[in-house]
Amino acid sequence: MEGPTPVSALIHAATMVTAGVFLIARCSPLFEYSPFALVIVTCFGAMTAFFAATTALVQNDLKRVIAYSTCSQLGYMVFACGTSNYSVGVFHLANHAFFKALLFLSAGSVIHALGDEQDMRKMGGLVKLIPFTYAMMFIGSISLMGFPFLTGFYSKDAILELAFGKFTVSSHFAFWLGSVSAALTSFYSMRLIYLTFLKKTNAFRVSIQHIHDLPKVMGFPLFILVFGSVFIGYLTRDMIIGVGTNFWGNSLFILPENLVVFDAEFLPVYIKLIPVFFSFFGFFLSYIFYVVLSPRFIYSLKRKPIMLFFYNFFNRKWFFDKVYNEFINQSILRLGYYKTFKLLDRGIIEKLGPFGIMNFFYNNAIKINFLQTGLIYHSALMMLIGIIVLFICVGFFSFFGIFFNMHLISIFVVLIFLIIYIENCYKIYL
């Protein structure tokens, strides 16, 4: 989301989302024979959807809101795979690509029109100035929130229905958390539309003077994406997730006991309407907050300690970055610097390795150098001592050789020299 807008659109609509969900779907035989892994995937997917939705509620960067929306929708796809509905997870992935690319490219249009301004608090009143971009972003937003009979509705509601239809603790946990996340999705989607297009403008005068809508060459891709955001879910629903379809062939595997599509088909109507009700509830709550209530009331509400705490908590991404940086990254850096670098690399390895060998021979060479005085009688004395030691060794080994093993003696002599060497290195290290 920090990069160019077309790159953001491609990454969030295709590459980044596709990688993990596609991997889980293609590894379906492994997951199917590990029920515990499916429970973990379901719970983490549902919590991811909720976490990212709450974070998007209070973001002020236009592209950052859409980016956290991607993370939230990714949670839906993952917990759909966790409930063994891999085809529905990939179906939502394909549907999500259309309206998320549409949202990102529309956001790029807004940013370009305002002279690279991304803060929604410095926008507003753009509905009459860039109406085509407003229409594109509005359609993408209501498709994202799961408005009935648009693309997002067919996949998101199918995910939630199948989660409820599995009738396990983890799937019901995912259903209710996903339904709440649907309400939050509607809230931040309408918040984005209102702050960007509908409220009184806070934009700079120079931005308003030079504002312009998209040219045709940039608007044509958005029109194609609008078609996909409205119709593609309806047109491909039966082909991709219909009962008895052979679209996937043998690429996905589901155990018979995990097949819940028939149970979900006959759920009560009020259960199927719960996600829709939550979506409309989030929409109306956003309308009340930003249209009916005054900005002064919202500001005074945010100033209260408990609301300020939640605002900071959500705005700073549940402090995940702080936990990573202070408790994980810093611990790893300290371990790497003090233990692996100073103690092992620059300590033990170098003292016993290159520097240790060099210092050992250098220091002992200096000590031996003192024996070379240059006087003839000193040299004669050393020669005499050497000859005496040589005769003693020869006589000792010739007389006592039958009691000693020369290999053991050699190892013993080497060990003595090694101990002396390590002792010298340890003194150098200290």
PDB file of C-alpha atoms in Angstrom, residues 97-370:
ATOM      1  CA  ALA A  97     -10.053  -9.438  -6.896  1.00  0.00           C
ATOM      2  CA  PHE A  98     -12.584  -7.470  -8.937  1.00  0.00           C
ATOM      3  CA  PHE A  99     -13.936  -5.062  -6.350  1.00  0.00           C
ATOM      4  CA  LYS A 100     -10.609  -4.683  -4.517  1.00  0.00           C
ATOM      5  CA  ALA A 101      -8.784  -3.758  -7.731  1.00  0.00           C
ATOM      6  CA  LEU A 102     -11.648  -1.382  -8.477  1.00  0.00           C
ATOM      7  CA  LEU A 103     -11.326   0.228  -5.051  1.00  0.00           C
ATOM      8  CA  PHE A 104      -7.570   0.651  -5.302  1.00  0.00           C
ATOM      9  CA  LEU A 105      -7.655   2.125  -8.783  1.00  0.00           C
ATOM     10  CA  SER A 106     -10.490   4.457  -7.743  1.00  0.00           C
ATOM     11  CA  ALA A 107      -8.430   5.485  -4.717  1.00  0.00           C
ATOM     12  CA  GLY A 108      -5.555   6.174  -7.094  1.00  0.00           C
ATOM     13  CA  SER A 109      -7.877   8.370  -9.141  1.00  0.00           C
ATOM     14  CA  VAL A 110      -8.832  10.363  -6.021  1.00  0.00           C
ATOM     15  CA  ILE A 111      -5.200  10.720  -4.931  1.00  0.00           C
ATOM     16  CA  HIS A 112      -4.156  11.805  -8.408  1.00  0.00           C
ATOM     17  CA  ALA A 113      -7.013  14.310  -8.640  1.00  0.00           C
ATOM     18  CA  LEU A 114      -6.040  15.897  -5.309  1.00  0.00           C
ATOM     19  CA  GLY A 115      -2.339  16.161  -6.072  1.00  0.00           C
ATOM     20  CA  ASP A 116      -1.113  13.053  -4.216  1.00  0.00           C
ATOM     21  CA  GLU A 117      -3.178  13.654  -1.083  1.00  0.00           C
ATOM     22  CA  GLN A 118      -4.067  10.410   0.735  1.00  0.00           C
ATOM     23  CA  ASP A 119      -5.432  11.663   4.065  1.00  0.00           C
ATOM     24  CA  MET A 120      -9.235  11.353   4.073  1.00  0.00           C
ATOM     25  CA  ARG A 121      -9.467  14.155   6.638  1.00  0.00           C
ATOM     26  CA  LYS A 122      -8.166  16.523   3.950  1.00  0.00           C
ATOM     27  CA  MET A 123     -10.759  15.480   1.375  1.00  0.00           C
ATOM     28  CA  GLY A 124     -14.525  15.825   1.089  1.00  0.00           C
ATOM     29  CA  GLY A 125     -17.035  17.340  -1.312  1.00  0.00           C
ATOM     30  CA  LEU A 126     -15.647  15.417  -4.291  1.00  0.00           C
ATOM     31  CA  VAL A 127     -18.925  13.844  -5.404  1.00  0.00           C
ATOM     32  CA  LYS A 128     -19.707  16.760  -7.741  1.00  0.00           C
ATOM     33  CA  LEU A 129     -16.123  17.246  -8.894  1.00  0.00           C
ATOM     34  CA  ILE A 130     -15.191  13.666  -9.824  1.00  0.00           C
ATOM     35  CA  PRO A 131     -18.574  11.883 -10.198  1.00  0.00           C
ATOM     36  CA  PHE A 132     -17.268   8.967 -12.289  1.00  0.00           C
ATOM     37  CA  THR A 133     -14.666   8.062  -9.650  1.00  0.00           C
ATOM     38  CA  TYR A 134     -17.341   8.397  -6.944  1.00  0.00           C
ATOM     39  CA  ALA A 135     -19.619   5.983  -8.799  1.00  0.00           C
ATOM     40  CA  MET A 136     -16.802   3.479  -9.249  1.00  0.00           C
ATOM     41  CA  MET A 137     -15.745   3.605  -5.601  1.00  0.00           C
ATOM     42  CA  PHE A 138     -19.320   3.446  -4.339  1.00  0.00           C
ATOM     43  CA  ILE A 139     -20.066   0.310  -6.368  1.00  0.00           C
ATOM     44  CA  GLY A 140     -16.802  -1.291  -5.196  1.00  0.00           C
ATOM     45  CA  SER A 141     -17.601  -0.439  -1.565  1.00  0.00           C
ATOM     46  CA  ILE A 142     -21.131  -1.843  -1.543  1.00  0.00           C
ATOM     47  CA  SER A 143     -19.883  -4.967  -3.327  1.00  0.00           C
ATOM     48  CA  LEU A 144     -17.208  -5.307  -0.623  1.00  0.00           C
ATOM     49  CA  MET A 145     -19.750  -4.975   2.175  1.00  0.00           C
ATOM     50  CA  GLY A 146     -21.845  -7.774   0.656  1.00  0.00           C
ATOM     51  CA  PHE A 147     -24.820  -5.787  -0.624  1.00  0.00           C
ATOM     52  CA  PRO A 148     -27.441  -8.292  -1.830  1.00  0.00           C
ATOM     53  CA  PHE A 149     -26.995  -9.646  -5.355  1.00  0.00           C
ATOM     54  CA  LEU A 150     -23.643  -8.008  -5.994  1.00  0.00           C
ATOM     55  CA  THR A 151     -20.483 -10.063  -6.402  1.00  0.00           C
ATOM     56  CA  GLY A 152     -19.322  -9.906  -2.794  1.00  0.00           C
ATOM     57  CA  PHE A 153     -22.702 -11.060  -1.531  1.00  0.00           C
ATOM     58  CA  TYR A 154     -22.583 -14.453  -3.247  1.00  0.00           C
ATOM     59  CA  SER A 155     -19.204 -15.497  -1.859  1.00  0.00           C
ATOM     60  CA  LYS A 156     -19.165 -13.838   1.580  1.00  0.00           C
ATOM     61  CA  ASP A 157     -22.637 -15.046   2.548  1.00  0.00           C
ATOM     62  CA  ALA A 158     -21.858 -18.508   1.216  1.00  0.00           C
ATOM     63  CA  ILE A 159     -18.771 -18.628   3.450  1.00  0.00           C
ATOM     64  CA  LEU A 160     -20.779 -17.659   6.532  1.00  0.00           C
ATOM     65  CA  GLU A 161     -23.659 -20.026   5.763  1.00  0.00           C
ATOM     66  CA  LEU A 162     -21.320 -22.970   5.290  1.00  0.00           C
ATOM     67  CA  ALA A 163     -19.468 -22.062   8.496  1.00  0.00           C
ATOM     68  CA  PHE A 164     -22.728 -22.173  10.440  1.00  0.00           C
ATOM     69  CA  GLY A 165     -23.824 -25.341   8.648  1.00  0.00           C
ATOM     70  CA  LYS A 166     -20.797 -27.303   9.837  1.00  0.00           C
ATOM     71  CA  PHE A 167     -22.154 -27.181  13.437  1.00  0.00           C
ATOM     72  CA  THR A 168     -18.837 -27.238  15.296  1.00  0.00           C
ATOM     73  CA  VAL A 169     -17.545 -24.870  17.945  1.00  0.00           C
ATOM     74  CA  SER A 170     -14.807 -23.475  15.716  1.00  0.00           C
ATOM     75  CA  SER A 171     -17.121 -22.981  12.722  1.00  0.00           C
ATOM     76  CA  HIS A 172     -19.765 -21.188  14.811  1.00  0.00           C
ATOM     77  CA  PHE A 173     -17.017 -19.043  16.308  1.00  0.00           C
ATOM     78  CA  ALA A 174     -15.969 -18.130  12.769  1.00  0.00           C
ATOM     79  CA  PHE A 175     -19.599 -17.495  11.751  1.00  0.00           C
ATOM     80  CA  TRP A 176     -20.317 -14.973  14.508  1.00  0.00           C
ATOM     81  CA  LEU A 177     -16.930 -13.278  14.307  1.00  0.00           C
ATOM     82  CA  GLY A 178     -17.316 -13.114  10.529  1.00  0.00           C
ATOM     83  CA  SER A 179     -20.789 -11.605  10.863  1.00  0.00           C
ATOM     84  CA  VAL A 180     -19.493  -8.919  13.229  1.00  0.00           C
ATOM     85  CA  SER A 181     -16.640  -8.288  10.800  1.00  0.00           C
ATOM     86  CA  ALA A 182     -19.241  -7.834   8.052  1.00  0.00           C
ATOM     87  CA  ALA A 183     -20.819  -5.034  10.105  1.00  0.00           C
ATOM     88  CA  LEU A 184     -17.419  -3.432  10.615  1.00  0.00           C
ATOM     89  CA  THR A 185     -16.720  -3.758   6.877  1.00  0.00           C
ATOM     90  CA  SER A 186     -19.900  -1.848   6.087  1.00  0.00           C
ATOM     91  CA  PHE A 187     -19.010   0.779   8.670  1.00  0.00           C
ATOM     92  CA  TYR A 188     -15.533   1.595   7.372  1.00  0.00           C
ATOM     93  CA  SER A 189     -16.655   1.352   3.727  1.00  0.00           C
ATOM     94  CA  MET A 190     -19.345   3.978   4.251  1.00  0.00           C
ATOM     95  CA  ARG A 191     -16.959   6.015   6.395  1.00  0.00           C
ATOM     96  CA  LEU A 192     -14.529   6.047   3.471  1.00  0.00           C
ATOM     97  CA  ILE A 193     -17.257   7.147   1.036  1.00  0.00           C
ATOM     98  CA  TYR A 194     -18.520   9.876   3.350  1.00  0.00           C
ATOM     99  CA  LEU A 195     -15.147  11.360   4.341  1.00  0.00           C
ATOM    100  CA  THR A 196     -13.869  11.297   0.767  1.00  0.00           C
ATOM    101  CA  PHE A 197     -16.885  12.384  -1.262  1.00  0.00           C
ATOM    102  CA  LEU A 198     -19.922  13.505   0.747  1.00  0.00           C
ATOM    103  CA  LYS A 199     -18.895  15.676   3.691  1.00  0.00           C
ATOM    104  CA  LYS A 200     -17.973  19.348   3.389  1.00  0.00           C
ATOM    105  CA  THR A 201     -14.565  19.685   1.830  1.00  0.00           C
ATOM    106  CA  ASN A 202     -11.395  20.021   3.843  1.00  0.00           C
ATOM    107  CA  ALA A 203      -9.182  19.921   0.768  1.00  0.00           C
ATOM    108  CA  PHE A 204      -6.659  22.644  -0.011  1.00  0.00           C
ATOM    109  CA  ARG A 205      -7.741  25.333  -2.415  1.00  0.00           C
ATOM    110  CA  VAL A 206      -4.986  24.551  -4.902  1.00  0.00           C
ATOM    111  CA  SER A 207      -6.134  20.904  -5.003  1.00  0.00           C
ATOM    112  CA  ILE A 208      -9.747  21.891  -5.702  1.00  0.00           C
ATOM    113  CA  GLN A 209      -8.694  24.314  -8.436  1.00  0.00           C
ATOM    114  CA  HIS A 210      -6.779  21.641 -10.373  1.00  0.00           C
ATOM    115  CA  ILE A 211      -9.065  18.680  -9.690  1.00  0.00           C
ATOM    116  CA  HIS A 212     -10.215  16.602 -12.661  1.00  0.00           C
ATOM    117  CA  ASP A 213     -11.907  13.277 -13.261  1.00  0.00           C
ATOM    118  CA  LEU A 214     -10.344  10.297 -14.997  1.00  0.00           C
ATOM    119  CA  PRO A 215      -9.604  10.403 -18.714  1.00  0.00           C
ATOM    120  CA  LYS A 216     -11.214   7.682 -20.832  1.00  0.00           C
ATOM    121  CA  VAL A 217      -8.033   5.637 -21.134  1.00  0.00           C
ATOM    122  CA  MET A 218      -7.851   5.361 -17.307  1.00  0.00           C
ATOM    123  CA  GLY A 219     -11.600   4.983 -16.817  1.00  0.00           C
ATOM    124  CA  PHE A 220     -12.021   2.015 -19.155  1.00  0.00           C
ATOM    125  CA  PRO A 221     -10.278  -0.525 -16.822  1.00  0.00           C
ATOM    126  CA  LEU A 222     -12.496   0.695 -13.992  1.00  0.00           C
ATOM    127  CA  PHE A 223     -15.592   0.090 -16.095  1.00  0.00           C
ATOM    128  CA  ILE A 224     -14.467  -3.497 -16.756  1.00  0.00           C
ATOM    129  CA  LEU A 225     -13.880  -4.017 -13.036  1.00  0.00           C
ATOM    130  CA  VAL A 226     -17.311  -2.570 -12.251  1.00  0.00           C
ATOM    131  CA  PHE A 227     -18.887  -5.200 -14.482  1.00  0.00           C
ATOM    132  CA  GLY A 228     -17.019  -7.898 -12.577  1.00  0.00           C
ATOM    133  CA  SER A 229     -17.892  -6.367  -9.200  1.00  0.00           C
ATOM    134  CA  VAL A 230     -21.603  -6.438 -10.034  1.00  0.00           C
ATOM    135  CA  PHE A 231     -22.170  -9.547 -12.170  1.00  0.00           C
ATOM    136  CA  ILE A 232     -19.268 -11.994 -11.892  1.00  0.00           C
ATOM    137  CA  GLY A 233     -20.474 -13.549  -8.638  1.00  0.00           C
ATOM    138  CA  TYR A 234     -23.905 -14.306 -10.074  1.00  0.00           C
ATOM    139  CA  LEU A 235     -22.562 -15.559 -13.403  1.00  0.00           C
ATOM    140  CA  THR A 236     -19.954 -17.947 -11.985  1.00  0.00           C
ATOM    141  CA  ARG A 237     -21.635 -19.074  -8.773  1.00  0.00           C
ATOM    142  CA  ASP A 238     -23.090 -22.344 -10.033  1.00  0.00           C
ATOM    143  CA  MET A 239     -20.001 -23.125 -12.084  1.00  0.00           C
ATOM    144  CA  ILE A 240     -17.508 -22.722  -9.215  1.00  0.00           C
ATOM    145  CA  ILE A 241     -19.400 -23.649  -6.037  1.00  0.00           C
ATOM    146  CA  GLY A 242     -22.561 -25.271  -7.362  1.00  0.00           C
ATOM    147  CA  VAL A 243     -23.550 -28.710  -6.086  1.00  0.00           C
ATOM    148  CA  GLY A 244     -22.224 -31.406  -8.419  1.00  0.00           C
ATOM    149  CA  THR A 245     -20.019 -29.120 -10.509  1.00  0.00           C
ATOM    150  CA  ASN A 246     -16.903 -30.677 -11.998  1.00  0.00           C
ATOM    151  CA  PHE A 247     -15.125 -27.326 -12.334  1.00  0.00           C
ATOM    152  CA  TRP A 248     -12.346 -28.268  -9.882  1.00  0.00           C
ATOM    153  CA  GLY A 249     -11.832 -31.819 -11.092  1.00  0.00           C
ATOM    154  CA  ASN A 250      -9.359 -33.552  -8.776  1.00  0.00           C
ATOM    155  CA  SER A 251      -7.551 -30.380  -7.686  1.00  0.00           C
ATOM    156  CA  LEU A 252      -9.523 -30.133  -4.413  1.00  0.00           C
ATOM    157  CA  PHE A 253     -10.208 -32.945  -1.964  1.00  0.00           C
ATOM    158  CA  ILE A 254     -12.864 -33.011   0.769  1.00  0.00           C
ATOM    159  CA  LEU A 255     -13.626 -35.931   3.041  1.00  0.00           C
ATOM    160  CA  PRO A 256     -17.305 -36.997   2.939  1.00  0.00           C
ATOM    161  CA  GLU A 257     -17.784 -36.191   6.627  1.00  0.00           C
ATOM    162  CA  ASN A 258     -16.583 -32.615   6.021  1.00  0.00           C
ATOM    163  CA  LEU A 259     -18.985 -31.956   3.152  1.00  0.00           C
ATOM    164  CA  VAL A 260     -21.523 -29.497   4.605  1.00  0.00           C
ATOM    165  CA  VAL A 261     -22.959 -27.901   1.486  1.00  0.00           C
ATOM    166  CA  PHE A 262     -26.201 -29.887   1.797  1.00  0.00           C
ATOM    167  CA  ASP A 263     -26.652 -29.003   5.476  1.00  0.00           C
ATOM    168  CA  ALA A 264     -26.090 -25.323   4.781  1.00  0.00           C
ATOM    169  CA  GLU A 265     -28.630 -25.388   1.948  1.00  0.00           C
ATOM    170  CA  PHE A 266     -31.486 -26.134   4.344  1.00  0.00           C
ATOM    171  CA  LEU A 267     -30.621 -23.707   7.128  1.00  0.00           C
ATOM    172  CA  PRO A 268     -33.469 -21.498   8.400  1.00  0.00           C
ATOM    173  CA  VAL A 269     -33.900 -18.291   6.458  1.00  0.00           C
ATOM    174  CA  TYR A 270     -33.221 -16.094   9.488  1.00  0.00           C
ATOM    175  CA  ILE A 271     -29.791 -17.704   9.889  1.00  0.00           C
ATOM    176  CA  LYS A 272     -28.957 -16.889   6.279  1.00  0.00           C
ATOM    177  CA  LEU A 273     -30.114 -13.305   6.791  1.00  0.00           C
ATOM    178  CA  ILE A 274     -27.910 -12.679   9.850  1.00  0.00           C
ATOM    179  CA  PRO A 275     -24.830 -11.577   7.801  1.00  0.00           C
ATOM    180  CA  VAL A 276     -27.048  -9.331   5.662  1.00  0.00           C
ATOM    181  CA  PHE A 277     -28.577  -7.809   8.789  1.00  0.00           C
ATOM    182  CA  PHE A 278     -25.110  -7.151  10.248  1.00  0.00           C
ATOM    183  CA  SER A 279     -23.995  -5.520   7.006  1.00  0.00           C
ATOM    184  CA  PHE A 280     -26.972  -3.159   6.955  1.00  0.00           C
ATOM    185  CA  PHE A 281     -26.516  -2.476  10.664  1.00  0.00           C
ATOM    186  CA  GLY A 282     -22.929  -1.355  10.060  1.00  0.00           C
ATOM    187  CA  PHE A 283     -24.113   0.803   7.159  1.00  0.00           C
ATOM    188  CA  PHE A 284     -26.776   2.593   9.231  1.00  0.00           C
ATOM    189  CA  LEU A 285     -24.444   2.975  12.215  1.00  0.00           C
ATOM    190  CA  SER A 286     -21.916   4.687   9.953  1.00  0.00           C
ATOM    191  CA  TYR A 287     -24.692   6.896   8.572  1.00  0.00           C
ATOM    192  CA  ILE A 288     -25.745   7.913  12.088  1.00  0.00           C
ATOM    193  CA  PHE A 289     -22.168   8.622  13.195  1.00  0.00           C
ATOM    194  CA  TYR A 290     -21.080  10.694  10.220  1.00  0.00           C
ATOM    195  CA  VAL A 291     -24.284  12.191   8.835  1.00  0.00           C
ATOM    196  CA  VAL A 292     -26.784  12.523  11.688  1.00  0.00           C
ATOM    197  CA  LEU A 293     -24.454  13.271  14.595  1.00  0.00           C
ATOM    198  CA  SER A 294     -22.302  16.377  14.557  1.00  0.00           C
ATOM    199  CA  PRO A 295     -18.505  16.176  14.218  1.00  0.00           C
ATOM    200  CA  ARG A 296     -18.210  17.962  17.572  1.00  0.00           C
ATOM    201  CA  PHE A 297     -20.078  15.117  19.285  1.00  0.00           C
ATOM    202  CA  ILE A 298     -17.833  12.506  17.640  1.00  0.00           C
ATOM    203  CA  TYR A 299     -14.738  14.453  18.714  1.00  0.00           C
ATOM    204  CA  SER A 300     -15.974  14.735  22.325  1.00  0.00           C
ATOM    205  CA  LEU A 301     -16.775  11.024  22.289  1.00  0.00           C
ATOM    206  CA  LYS A 302     -13.261  10.214  21.127  1.00  0.00           C
ATOM    207  CA  ARG A 303     -11.775  12.378  23.892  1.00  0.00           C
ATOM    208  CA  LYS A 304     -13.200  10.125  26.613  1.00  0.00           C
ATOM    209  CA  PRO A 305     -10.483   7.893  28.157  1.00  0.00           C
ATOM    210  CA  ILE A 306     -12.021   4.552  27.257  1.00  0.00           C
ATOM    211  CA  MET A 307     -12.790   5.621  23.673  1.00  0.00           C
ATOM    212  CA  LEU A 308      -9.346   7.185  23.310  1.00  0.00           C
ATOM    213  CA  PHE A 309      -7.790   3.915  24.443  1.00  0.00           C
ATOM    214  CA  PHE A 310      -9.730   1.912  21.849  1.00  0.00           C
ATOM    215  CA  TYR A 311      -8.998   4.488  19.166  1.00  0.00           C
ATOM    216  CA  ASN A 312      -5.254   4.287  19.802  1.00  0.00           C
ATOM    217  CA  PHE A 313      -5.441   0.513  20.164  1.00  0.00           C
ATOM    218  CA  PHE A 314      -7.121   0.030  16.788  1.00  0.00           C
ATOM    219  CA  ASN A 315      -5.232   2.826  15.040  1.00  0.00           C
ATOM    220  CA  ARG A 316      -1.900   1.296  16.046  1.00  0.00           C
ATOM    221  CA  LYS A 317      -2.917  -2.164  14.797  1.00  0.00           C
ATOM    222  CA  TRP A 318      -3.510  -3.720  18.215  1.00  0.00           C
ATOM    223  CA  PHE A 319       0.140  -2.869  19.028  1.00  0.00           C
ATOM    224  CA  PHE A 320       1.346  -5.826  16.967  1.00  0.00           C
ATOM    225  CA  ASP A 321       4.246  -3.791  15.598  1.00  0.00           C
ATOM    226  CA  LYS A 322       5.249  -2.757  19.122  1.00  0.00           C
ATOM    227  CA  VAL A 323       5.175  -6.353  20.330  1.00  0.00           C
ATOM    228  CA  TYR A 324       7.197  -7.521  17.311  1.00  0.00           C
ATOM    229  CA  ASN A 325       9.806  -4.771  17.594  1.00  0.00           C
ATOM    230  CA  GLU A 326      10.292  -4.654  21.363  1.00  0.00           C
ATOM    231  CA  PHE A 327       9.765  -8.241  22.481  1.00  0.00           C
ATOM    232  CA  ILE A 328      10.754 -10.328  19.461  1.00  0.00           C
ATOM    233  CA  ASN A 329      13.024  -8.328  17.158  1.00  0.00           C
ATOM    234  CA  GLN A 330      15.043  -6.688  19.927  1.00  0.00           C
ATOM    235  CA  SER A 331      15.510 -10.023  21.721  1.00  0.00           C
ATOM    236  CA  ILE A 332      16.777 -11.619  18.525  1.00  0.00           C
ATOM    237  CA  LEU A 333      19.093  -8.672  17.841  1.00  0.00           C
ATOM    238  CA  ARG A 334      20.519  -8.798  21.393  1.00  0.00           C
ATOM    239  CA  LEU A 335      21.043 -12.553  21.103  1.00  0.00           C
ATOM    240  CA  GLY A 336      22.713 -12.117  17.733  1.00  0.00           C
ATOM    241  CA  TYR A 337      25.022  -9.316  18.879  1.00  0.00           C
ATOM    242  CA  TYR A 338      26.081 -10.417  22.352  1.00  0.00           C
ATOM    243  CA  LYS A 339      26.061 -14.197  21.897  1.00  0.00           C
ATOM    244  CA  THR A 340      26.630 -15.196  18.280  1.00  0.00           C
ATOM    245  CA  PHE A 341      28.700 -12.157  17.254  1.00  0.00           C
ATOM    246  CA  LYS A 342      30.728 -11.063  20.291  1.00  0.00           C
ATOM    247  CA  LEU A 343      30.997 -14.367  22.181  1.00  0.00           C
ATOM    248  CA  LEU A 344      31.149 -16.912  19.346  1.00  0.00           C
ATOM    249  CA  ASP A 345      32.283 -15.165  16.179  1.00  0.00           C
ATOM    250  CA  ARG A 346      34.593 -12.449  17.527  1.00  0.00           C
ATOM    251  CA  GLY A 347      35.250 -14.384  20.738  1.00  0.00           C
ATOM    252  CA  ILE A 348      35.766 -18.125  20.842  1.00  0.00           C
ATOM    253  CA  ILE A 349      36.158 -18.747  17.083  1.00  0.00           C
ATOM    254  CA  GLU A 350      38.694 -15.979  16.502  1.00  0.00           C
ATOM    255  CA  LYS A 351      40.633 -16.561  19.742  1.00  0.00           C
ATOM    256  CA  LEU A 352      40.929 -20.276  19.055  1.00  0.00           C
ATOM    257  CA  GLY A 353      41.258 -19.663  15.346  1.00  0.00           C
ATOM    258  CA  PRO A 354      43.293 -17.104  13.352  1.00  0.00           C
ATOM    259  CA  PHE A 355      44.079 -14.538  16.048  1.00  0.00           C
ATOM    260  CA  GLY A 356      44.663 -17.177  18.709  1.00  0.00           C
ATOM    261  CA  ILE A 357      47.206 -19.104  16.610  1.00  0.00           C
ATOM    262  CA  MET A 358      48.955 -15.894  15.570  1.00  0.00           C
ATOM    263  CA  ASN A 359      49.225 -14.566  19.129  1.00  0.00           C
ATOM    264  CA  PHE A 360      50.333 -17.959  20.482  1.00  0.00           C
ATOM    265  CA  PHE A 361      53.287 -18.253  18.116  1.00  0.00           C
ATOM    266  CA  TYR A 362      54.084 -14.555  18.341  1.00  0.00           C
ATOM    267  CA  ASN A 363      54.235 -14.505  22.158  1.00  0.00           C
ATOM    268  CA  ASN A 364      56.198 -17.747  22.391  1.00  0.00           C
ATOM    269  CA  ALA A 365      58.594 -16.581  19.694  1.00  0.00           C
ATOM    270  CA  ILE A 366      59.319 -13.479  21.773  1.00  0.00           C
ATOM    271  CA  LYS A 367      60.002 -15.654  24.828  1.00  0.00           C
ATOM    272  CA  ILE A 368      62.309 -18.003  22.866  1.00  0.00           C
ATOM    273  CA  ASN A 369      64.088 -14.977  21.422  1.00  0.00           C
ATOM    274  CA  PHE A 370      65.458 -14.142  24.880  1.00  0.00           C
TER     275      PHE A 370
END
